[in-house]
XYZ file of C-alpha atoms in Angstrom:
585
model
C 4.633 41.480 117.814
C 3.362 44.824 118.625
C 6.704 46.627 119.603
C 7.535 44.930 115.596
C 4.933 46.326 114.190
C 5.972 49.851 115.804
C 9.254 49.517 114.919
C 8.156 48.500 111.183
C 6.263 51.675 111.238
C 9.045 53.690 112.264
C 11.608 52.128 109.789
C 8.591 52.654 106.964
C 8.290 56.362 108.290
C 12.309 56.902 108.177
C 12.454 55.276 104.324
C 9.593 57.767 103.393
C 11.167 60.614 105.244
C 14.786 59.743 103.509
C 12.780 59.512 100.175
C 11.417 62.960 100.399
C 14.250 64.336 101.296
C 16.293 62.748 98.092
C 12.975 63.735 96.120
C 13.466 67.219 97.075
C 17.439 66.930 95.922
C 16.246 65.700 92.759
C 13.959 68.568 91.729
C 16.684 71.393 93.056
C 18.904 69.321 90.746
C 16.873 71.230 87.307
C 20.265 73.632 86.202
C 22.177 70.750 85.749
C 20.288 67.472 84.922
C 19.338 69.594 82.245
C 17.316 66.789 79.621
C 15.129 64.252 80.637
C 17.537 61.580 79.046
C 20.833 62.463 80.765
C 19.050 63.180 84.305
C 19.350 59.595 84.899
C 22.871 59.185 83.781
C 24.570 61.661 86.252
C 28.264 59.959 85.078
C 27.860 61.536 81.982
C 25.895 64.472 82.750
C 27.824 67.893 81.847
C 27.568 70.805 84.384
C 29.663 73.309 83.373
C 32.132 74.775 81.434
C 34.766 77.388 81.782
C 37.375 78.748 79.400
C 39.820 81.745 80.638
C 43.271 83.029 80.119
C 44.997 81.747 83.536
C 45.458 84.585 85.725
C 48.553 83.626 87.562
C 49.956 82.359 84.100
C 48.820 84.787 80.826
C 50.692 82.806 78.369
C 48.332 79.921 78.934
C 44.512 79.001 78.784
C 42.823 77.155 81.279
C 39.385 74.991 80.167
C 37.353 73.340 83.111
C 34.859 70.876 82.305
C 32.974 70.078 84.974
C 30.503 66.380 85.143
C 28.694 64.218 87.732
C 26.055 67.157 89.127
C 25.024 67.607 92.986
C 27.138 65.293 94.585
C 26.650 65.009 98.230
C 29.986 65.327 100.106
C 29.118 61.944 102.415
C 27.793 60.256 99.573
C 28.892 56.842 100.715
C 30.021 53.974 100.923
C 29.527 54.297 96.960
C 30.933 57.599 96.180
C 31.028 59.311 92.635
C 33.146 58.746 90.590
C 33.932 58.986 86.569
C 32.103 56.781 84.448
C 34.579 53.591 83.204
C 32.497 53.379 79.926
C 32.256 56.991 79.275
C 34.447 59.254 76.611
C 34.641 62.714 77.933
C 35.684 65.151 75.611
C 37.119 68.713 75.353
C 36.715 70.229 71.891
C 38.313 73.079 70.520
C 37.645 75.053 66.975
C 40.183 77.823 65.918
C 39.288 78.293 62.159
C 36.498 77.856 60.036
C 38.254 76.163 57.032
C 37.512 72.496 58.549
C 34.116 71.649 59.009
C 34.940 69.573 62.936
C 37.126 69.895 65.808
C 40.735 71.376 65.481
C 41.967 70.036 68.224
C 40.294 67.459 70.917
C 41.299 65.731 74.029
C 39.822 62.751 74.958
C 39.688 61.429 78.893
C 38.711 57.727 79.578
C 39.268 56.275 82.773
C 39.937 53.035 84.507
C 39.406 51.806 87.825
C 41.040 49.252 90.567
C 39.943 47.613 93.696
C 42.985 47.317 95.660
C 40.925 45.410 98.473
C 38.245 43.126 98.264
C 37.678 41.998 102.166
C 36.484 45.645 103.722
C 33.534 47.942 102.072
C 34.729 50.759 102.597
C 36.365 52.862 99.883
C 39.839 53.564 101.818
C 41.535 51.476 104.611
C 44.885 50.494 105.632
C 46.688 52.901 102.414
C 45.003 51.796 100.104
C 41.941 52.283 97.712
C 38.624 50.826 96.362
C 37.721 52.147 93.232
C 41.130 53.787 93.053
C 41.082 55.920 89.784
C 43.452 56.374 87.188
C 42.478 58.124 83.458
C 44.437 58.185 80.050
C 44.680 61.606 77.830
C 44.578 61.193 74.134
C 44.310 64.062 71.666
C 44.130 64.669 68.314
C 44.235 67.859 65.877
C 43.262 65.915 62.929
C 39.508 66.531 63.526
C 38.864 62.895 65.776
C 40.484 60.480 62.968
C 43.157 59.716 64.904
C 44.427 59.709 68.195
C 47.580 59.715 70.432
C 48.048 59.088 74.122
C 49.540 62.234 75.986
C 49.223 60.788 79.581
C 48.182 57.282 80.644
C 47.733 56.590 84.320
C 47.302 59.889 85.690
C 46.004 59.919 89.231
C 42.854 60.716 90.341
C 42.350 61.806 93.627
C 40.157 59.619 95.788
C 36.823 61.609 97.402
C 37.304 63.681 100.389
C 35.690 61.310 103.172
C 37.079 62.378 106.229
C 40.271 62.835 108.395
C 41.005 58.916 108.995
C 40.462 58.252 105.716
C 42.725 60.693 104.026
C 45.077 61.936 107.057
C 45.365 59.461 109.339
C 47.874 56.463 109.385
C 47.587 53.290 108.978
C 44.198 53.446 108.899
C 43.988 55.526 105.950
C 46.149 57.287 103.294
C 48.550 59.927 105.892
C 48.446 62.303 103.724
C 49.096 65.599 105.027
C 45.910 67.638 103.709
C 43.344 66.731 100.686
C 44.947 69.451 98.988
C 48.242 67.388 98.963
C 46.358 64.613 97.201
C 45.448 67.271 94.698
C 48.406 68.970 94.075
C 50.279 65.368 93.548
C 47.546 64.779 90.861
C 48.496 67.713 89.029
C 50.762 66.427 86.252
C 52.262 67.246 82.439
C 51.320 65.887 79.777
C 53.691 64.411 76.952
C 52.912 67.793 74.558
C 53.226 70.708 77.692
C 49.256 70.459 78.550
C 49.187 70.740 82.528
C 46.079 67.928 83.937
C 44.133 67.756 86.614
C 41.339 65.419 87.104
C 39.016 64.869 90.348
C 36.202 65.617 92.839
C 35.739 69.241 93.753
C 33.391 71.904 95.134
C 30.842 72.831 92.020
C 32.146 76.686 91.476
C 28.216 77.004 89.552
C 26.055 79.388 91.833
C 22.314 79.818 91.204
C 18.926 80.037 92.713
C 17.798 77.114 91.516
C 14.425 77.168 93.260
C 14.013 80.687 92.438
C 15.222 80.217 88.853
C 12.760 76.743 87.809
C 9.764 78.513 89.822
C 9.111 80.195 85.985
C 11.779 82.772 86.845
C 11.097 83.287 90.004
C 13.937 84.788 90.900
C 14.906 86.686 93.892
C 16.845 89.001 93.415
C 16.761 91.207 96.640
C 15.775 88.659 99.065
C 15.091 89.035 102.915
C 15.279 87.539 106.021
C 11.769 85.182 105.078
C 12.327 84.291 101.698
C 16.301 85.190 100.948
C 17.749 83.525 97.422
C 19.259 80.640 98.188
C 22.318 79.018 96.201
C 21.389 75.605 95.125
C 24.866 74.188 94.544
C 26.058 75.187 97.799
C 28.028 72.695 99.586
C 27.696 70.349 96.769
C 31.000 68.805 94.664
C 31.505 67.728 91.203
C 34.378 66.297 88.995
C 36.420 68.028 87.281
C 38.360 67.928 84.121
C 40.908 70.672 84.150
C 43.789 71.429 81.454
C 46.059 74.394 81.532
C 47.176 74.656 77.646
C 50.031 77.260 76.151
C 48.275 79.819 74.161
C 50.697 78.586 71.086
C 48.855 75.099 71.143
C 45.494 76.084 70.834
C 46.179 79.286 68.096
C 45.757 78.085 64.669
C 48.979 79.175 63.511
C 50.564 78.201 66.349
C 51.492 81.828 67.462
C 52.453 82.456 70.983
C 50.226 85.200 72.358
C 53.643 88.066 72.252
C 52.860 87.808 68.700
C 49.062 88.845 68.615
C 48.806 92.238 66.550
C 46.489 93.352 69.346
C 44.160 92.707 72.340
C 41.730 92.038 69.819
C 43.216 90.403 66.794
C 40.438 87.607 65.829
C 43.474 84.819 65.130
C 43.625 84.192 68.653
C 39.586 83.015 68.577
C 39.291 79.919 69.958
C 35.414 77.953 70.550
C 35.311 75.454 73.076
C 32.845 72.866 74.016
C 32.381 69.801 76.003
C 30.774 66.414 75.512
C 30.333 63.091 76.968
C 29.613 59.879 74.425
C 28.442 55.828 75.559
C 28.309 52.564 73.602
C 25.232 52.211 72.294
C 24.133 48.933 73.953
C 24.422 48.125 77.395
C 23.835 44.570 78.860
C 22.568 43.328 82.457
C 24.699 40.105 82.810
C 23.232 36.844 85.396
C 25.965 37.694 87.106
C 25.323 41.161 88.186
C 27.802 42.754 85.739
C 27.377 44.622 82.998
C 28.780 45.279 79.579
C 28.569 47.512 76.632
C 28.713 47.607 73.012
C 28.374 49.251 69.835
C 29.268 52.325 68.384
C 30.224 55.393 70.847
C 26.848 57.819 70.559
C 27.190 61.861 72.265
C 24.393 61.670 75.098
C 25.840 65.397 76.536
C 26.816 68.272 75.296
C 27.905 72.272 76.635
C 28.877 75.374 75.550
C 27.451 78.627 76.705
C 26.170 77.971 80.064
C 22.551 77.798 80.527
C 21.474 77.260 76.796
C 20.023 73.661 76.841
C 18.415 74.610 80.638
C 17.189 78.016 79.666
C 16.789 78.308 75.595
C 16.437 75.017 74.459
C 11.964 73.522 74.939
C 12.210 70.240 76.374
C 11.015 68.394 73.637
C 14.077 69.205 71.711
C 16.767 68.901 74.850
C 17.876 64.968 74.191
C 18.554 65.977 70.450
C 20.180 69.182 71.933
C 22.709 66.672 73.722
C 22.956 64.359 70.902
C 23.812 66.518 67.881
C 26.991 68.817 68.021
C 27.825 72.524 67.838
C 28.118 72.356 63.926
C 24.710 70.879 63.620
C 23.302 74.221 65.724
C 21.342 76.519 63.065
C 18.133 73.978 63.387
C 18.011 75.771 66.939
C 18.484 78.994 65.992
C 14.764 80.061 66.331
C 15.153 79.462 69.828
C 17.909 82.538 69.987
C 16.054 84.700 67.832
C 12.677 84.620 70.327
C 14.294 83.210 73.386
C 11.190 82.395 75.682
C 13.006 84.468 78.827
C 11.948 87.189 76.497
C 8.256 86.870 77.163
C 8.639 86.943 80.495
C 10.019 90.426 80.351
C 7.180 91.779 78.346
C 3.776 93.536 79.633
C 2.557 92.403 76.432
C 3.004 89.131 77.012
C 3.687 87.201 80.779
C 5.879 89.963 81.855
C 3.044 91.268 84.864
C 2.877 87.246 85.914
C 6.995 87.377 87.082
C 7.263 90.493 88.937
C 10.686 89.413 89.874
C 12.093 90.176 86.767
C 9.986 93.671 86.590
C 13.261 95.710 86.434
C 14.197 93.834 83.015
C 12.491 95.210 80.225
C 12.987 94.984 76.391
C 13.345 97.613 74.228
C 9.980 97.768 72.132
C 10.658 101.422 71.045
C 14.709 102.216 71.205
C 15.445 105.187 69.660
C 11.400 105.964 68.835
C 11.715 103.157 66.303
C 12.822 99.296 67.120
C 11.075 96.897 68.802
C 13.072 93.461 69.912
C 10.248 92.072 71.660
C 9.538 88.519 70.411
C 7.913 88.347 67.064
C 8.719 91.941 66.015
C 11.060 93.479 63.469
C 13.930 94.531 65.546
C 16.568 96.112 62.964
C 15.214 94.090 59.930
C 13.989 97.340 58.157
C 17.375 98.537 58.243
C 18.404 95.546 55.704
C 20.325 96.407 52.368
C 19.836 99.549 53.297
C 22.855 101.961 52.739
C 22.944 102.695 56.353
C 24.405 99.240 57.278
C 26.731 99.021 54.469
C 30.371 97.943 55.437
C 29.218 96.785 59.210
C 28.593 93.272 60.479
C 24.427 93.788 59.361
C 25.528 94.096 55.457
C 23.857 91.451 53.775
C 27.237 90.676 51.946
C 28.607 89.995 55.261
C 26.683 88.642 57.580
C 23.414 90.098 57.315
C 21.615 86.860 56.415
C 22.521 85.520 59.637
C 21.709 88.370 61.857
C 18.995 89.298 59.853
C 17.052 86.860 59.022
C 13.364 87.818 58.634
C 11.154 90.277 60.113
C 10.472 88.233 63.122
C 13.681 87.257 64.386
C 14.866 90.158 66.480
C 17.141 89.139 68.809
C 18.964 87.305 65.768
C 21.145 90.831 65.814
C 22.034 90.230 68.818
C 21.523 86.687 71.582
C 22.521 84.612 68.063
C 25.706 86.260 68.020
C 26.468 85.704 71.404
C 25.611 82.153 71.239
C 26.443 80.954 67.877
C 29.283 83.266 65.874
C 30.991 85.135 68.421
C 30.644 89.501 68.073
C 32.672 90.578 65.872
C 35.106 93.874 66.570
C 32.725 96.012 63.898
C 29.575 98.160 63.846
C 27.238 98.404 65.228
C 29.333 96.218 67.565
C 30.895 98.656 69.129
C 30.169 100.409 72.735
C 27.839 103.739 72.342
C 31.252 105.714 73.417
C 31.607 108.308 70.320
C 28.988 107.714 68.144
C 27.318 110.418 68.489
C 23.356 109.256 68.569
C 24.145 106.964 65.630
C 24.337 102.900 66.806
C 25.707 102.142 63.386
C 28.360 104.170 63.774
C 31.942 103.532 64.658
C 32.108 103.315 68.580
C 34.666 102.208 70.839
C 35.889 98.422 70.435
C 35.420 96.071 73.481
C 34.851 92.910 72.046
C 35.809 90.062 69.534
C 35.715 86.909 69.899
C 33.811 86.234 66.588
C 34.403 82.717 65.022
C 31.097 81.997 62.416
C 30.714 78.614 63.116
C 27.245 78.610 63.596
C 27.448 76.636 66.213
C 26.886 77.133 70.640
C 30.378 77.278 71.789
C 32.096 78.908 74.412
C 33.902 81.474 72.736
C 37.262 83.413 74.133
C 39.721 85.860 72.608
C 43.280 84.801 73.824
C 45.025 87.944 72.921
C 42.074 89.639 75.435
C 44.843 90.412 78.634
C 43.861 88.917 82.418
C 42.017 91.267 84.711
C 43.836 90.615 88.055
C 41.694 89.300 90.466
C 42.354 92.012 92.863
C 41.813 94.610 90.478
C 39.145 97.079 91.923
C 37.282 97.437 88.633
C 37.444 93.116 88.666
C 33.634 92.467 88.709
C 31.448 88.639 88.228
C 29.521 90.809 85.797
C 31.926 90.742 82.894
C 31.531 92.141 79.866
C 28.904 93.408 81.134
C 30.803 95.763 83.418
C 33.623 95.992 80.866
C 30.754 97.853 78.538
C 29.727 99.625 81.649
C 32.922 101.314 82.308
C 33.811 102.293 78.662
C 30.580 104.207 78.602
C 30.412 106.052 82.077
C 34.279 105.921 83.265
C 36.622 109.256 82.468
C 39.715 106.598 82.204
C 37.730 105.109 79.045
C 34.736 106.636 77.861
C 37.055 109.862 76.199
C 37.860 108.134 72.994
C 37.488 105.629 70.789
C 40.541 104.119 70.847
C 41.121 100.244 71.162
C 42.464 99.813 74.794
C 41.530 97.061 77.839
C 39.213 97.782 80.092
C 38.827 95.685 82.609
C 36.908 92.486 82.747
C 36.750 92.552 78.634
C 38.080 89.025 79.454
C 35.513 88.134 81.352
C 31.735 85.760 79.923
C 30.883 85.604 77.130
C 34.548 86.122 75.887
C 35.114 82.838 78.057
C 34.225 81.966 81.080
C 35.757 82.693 84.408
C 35.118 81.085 87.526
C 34.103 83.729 88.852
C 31.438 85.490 86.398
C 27.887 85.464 87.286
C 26.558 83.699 84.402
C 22.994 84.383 85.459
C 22.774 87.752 85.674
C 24.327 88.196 82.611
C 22.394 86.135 80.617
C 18.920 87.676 81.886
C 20.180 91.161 81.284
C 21.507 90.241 77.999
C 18.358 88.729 77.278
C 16.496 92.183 78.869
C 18.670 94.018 76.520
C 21.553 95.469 78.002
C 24.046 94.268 75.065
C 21.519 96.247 72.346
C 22.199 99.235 75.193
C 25.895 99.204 75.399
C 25.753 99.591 71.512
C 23.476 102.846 71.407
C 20.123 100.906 71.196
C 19.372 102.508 74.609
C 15.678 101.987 76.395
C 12.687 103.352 75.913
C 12.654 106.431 78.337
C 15.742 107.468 76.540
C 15.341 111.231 75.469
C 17.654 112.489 72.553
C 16.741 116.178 74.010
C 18.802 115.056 77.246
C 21.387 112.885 75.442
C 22.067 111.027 78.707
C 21.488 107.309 78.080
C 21.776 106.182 81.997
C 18.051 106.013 82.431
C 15.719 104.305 85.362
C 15.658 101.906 82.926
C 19.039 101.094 82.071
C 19.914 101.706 85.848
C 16.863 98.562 86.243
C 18.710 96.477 84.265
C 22.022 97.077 85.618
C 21.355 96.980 89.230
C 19.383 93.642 88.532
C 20.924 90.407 89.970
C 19.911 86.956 89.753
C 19.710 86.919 93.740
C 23.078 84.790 94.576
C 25.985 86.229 93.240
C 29.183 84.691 93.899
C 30.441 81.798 94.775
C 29.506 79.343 98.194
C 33.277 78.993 98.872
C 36.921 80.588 97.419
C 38.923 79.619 94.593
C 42.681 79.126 94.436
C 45.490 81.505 93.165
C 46.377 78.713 90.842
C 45.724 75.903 88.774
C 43.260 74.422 88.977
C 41.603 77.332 90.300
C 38.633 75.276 91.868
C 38.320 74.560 95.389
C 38.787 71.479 96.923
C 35.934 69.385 97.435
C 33.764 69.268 100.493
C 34.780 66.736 103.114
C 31.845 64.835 104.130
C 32.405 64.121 107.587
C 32.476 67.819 108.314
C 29.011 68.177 106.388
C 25.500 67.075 107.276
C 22.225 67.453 104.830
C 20.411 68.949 107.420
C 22.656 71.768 107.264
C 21.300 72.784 103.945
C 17.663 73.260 105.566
């Protein structure tokens, strides 16, 4: 009875132990369950999405929508999977005459046992739970739809070698990566497809990030930044589209009038939608009901984690991008903001002490929260003919005299910058932000709305290009101020990485970093609204504090693993038998 009683113990002490440990999963697990509704609905839960001009392949676009969050490679003998009763959904805008989607591709999927007498998910060639999904899509704004693939494969997760290589105890196939590339197929209107598990190409500090900004962005031997989706997979949605099907007109990019020309706009965003009613049946089954209702929702990255209060993030994931100007206060004062901002909490997160606002650019404008930013400048004959003329758009980006980062986060989030002052890099104008400078950017579409946004025409940065950097247009703006090859003239030509977020998304870009030192200012810099230890008598804007927010980093940088060379560009998942948790700790 004793030795029962000690084993009971133990077996009490393991659950505990296990529960702790899965505890300690879920709170790492912030950047993606992202609302308190959709954290318990991980089949439906959005993670990320990308949107880039393929770069083995310029004469197509590639969209990733990513689902399912922090998936642990030996997540058995139930792995994840996509949900049967879920619509996912890519969405695509290209003009602003209709008031919806232009074009939208739905993804359901179905699912087989192919054996009943074993539990476990593969033996003897075949599959439990074996996956299959159907491709509709429609450019008539959702009214109607038609089938462009039924029974595509998806491939089954990545368990271990007698599972998928062996034979005839499991599949034989040669490597995972066969399984993938024999998923890849073509739809019936020239879309390549690719659905299945993965490795989650997100990287982030989550503990750093959700410890209010805690980030570390140095790190050391003790306390180094740590990536939270390391070793952890996701599903993926993939399509590889022909520029001509997603342009409004149908163009193929050869006929864009230049690397720039704002017909070849597209805004893309993601969603996942249920039946309203779901029922527990006597039986242990369930079924569902009702109309289909949006419970998820993505765009930019990071917007419902890091703009959006919690009170307001289940209507966030409810309500779509055309729905989005109720939110705009939260882009105008972004609460990051205060964090970078003596005034306010900005001595309380000394990590981010090298990202500071400008609160007197230029001896005169403050865009810390709450203050005027350029709102004095308003129907004032200084702005007139540029993108802050109240007969353009100056009612948007100028609100009020409390909205300051309305001139510039809203943009970025909600219209797209447009390829006019003051939205121009600094290069050749002379002291005078307002001015005509030297174009890097446009991938305006006023929609109003949070949608990843992406100029088609923009060309690919190869890869292995030297100047290729994760920090975008970031670095794009970077070079066309300080580099001889571009900073010269103001003359429209690439510079590299002018593809890269927020025109898109690329696997690669370091979303993070971006964000915070767009949100520290560094897009108001690259326009001629430099810092405040600028000095006109010096004229040289690269300042400690520019050089602060430059050299800042969100603390993990890249990716945990590679990508591929081609479609779909994501890396195939992580094989659980070759991964323990423990070797996360």
């Amino acid at each position: 009875m004793k030795r029962l009683q000690l084993n009971f113990r133990r077996l009490c002490k393991s659950i505990a132990l296990m529960s702790i440990v899965a505890a300690s999963h879920s709170a790492l697990a912030s950047s993606h369950r992202e609302a308190p509704l959709i954290s318990n609905d991980p089949q439906a839960d959005n993670t990320d999405l990308y949107a880039f001009r393929s770069p083995d392949d310029p004469t197509t676009i590639t969209i990733i929508a990513n689902y399912i969050p922090f998936q642990l490679p030996e997540g058995g003998p139930n792995y994840y999977t996509f949900g049967t009763n879920v619509r996912y959904e890519i969405h695509i805008k290209n003009k602003t005459t209709s008031t919806g989607d232009d074009i939208t591709y739905r993804f359901t999927f179905q699912q087989t046992n192919q054996d009943n007498t074993t539990f476990f998910n593969i033996r003897l060639g075949q599959q439990n739970l074996k996956t299959t999904y159907t491709c509709e899509k429609s450019t008539d704004g959702g009214a109607t739809f038609t089938t462009i693939l039924s029974n595509g494969i998806v491939p089954p997760p990545n368990i271990g070698p007698r599972s998928i290589n062996s034979t005839p105890v499991g599949l034989g196939a040669p490597s995972y990566d066969d399984l993938i590339q024999n998923a890849i197929t073509t739809s019936s209107t020239g879309e390549r497809l690719f659905c299945g598990p993965v490795d989650d190409p997100f990287f982030v500090d989550l503990a750093g990030a959700f410890d209010v900004g805690n980030f570390r962005p140095n790190g050391n031997t003790v306390n180094a930044p740590k990536d939270g989706l390391a070793r952890f997979n996701v599903n993926t949605i993939a399509i590889k589209v022909p520029i001509a099907l997603l342009q409004k007109d149908g163009k193929d990019v050869s006929q864009a009038v230049n690397i720039l020309d704002p017909d070849f706009v597209i805004g893309v965003w993601a969603s996942a939608s249920r039946l309203q009613i779901k029922t527990l049946n006597n039986d242990g089954s369930t079924s569902e009901s009702g109309n289909w209702v949006q419970v998820s929702r993505l765009g930019m990255p990071l917007t419902n984690e890091a703009v959006i209060p919690v009170a307001s993030k289940d209507k966030w994931n409810a309500t779509t991008p055309y729905n989005d100007l109720q939110f705009a206060a939260n882009f105008s004062n972004p609460e990051l903001a205060l964090y970078m901002d003596d005034s306010q909490f900005g001595g309380a997160v000394p990590s981010l002490s090298a990202l500071r606002i400008q609160k007197a650019s230029l001896g005169s404008y403050d865009f810390r929260n709450g203050k005027t930013g350029l709102f004095p400048l308003k129907g004032t004959a200084a702005v007139a003919g540029t993108a802050l003329d109240e007969a353009l758009f100056g009612g948007v980006l100028l609100p009020d005299n409390h909205s300051p980062r309305a001139v510039d986060l809203l943009p970025i989030f909600y219209t797209g910058v447009p390829n006019l002052s003051p939205y121009q890099l600094a290069t050749g104008k002379n002291g005078n932000p307002l001015a005509a400078g030297k174009p890097f950017v446009n991938n305006f579409l006023p929609t109003l709305g949070d949608m990843l946004r992406l100029n088609m025409a923009v060309p690919v940065t190869p890869r292995n290009d030297p100047n290729f950097s994760s920090l975008g247009l970031i670095q794009a703006a970077v070079l066309g101020l300080t580099n001889p090859a571009y900073n010269t003239n103001t003359n429209l030509e690439f510079i590299p990485n002018m593809d890269g977020f927020p025109n898109g998304r690329r696997l690669e870009d370091d979303v993070t970093t971006i964000e915070l030192q767009a949100v520290s200012g560094a897009a108001l810099a690259a326009i001629g609204l430099w810092y405040d230890d600028y000095s006109a008598a010096s004229g040289n804007p690269v300042t400690p504090q520019l050089l602060g927010v430059l050299g800042f980093t969100a603390g993990v940088t890249h990716n945990d693993t590679t990508f591929k060379a081609s479609f779909p560009y994501v890396q195939q998942p992580w094989r659980g038998y070759d991964y323990t948790l423990q070797s996360r700790f």
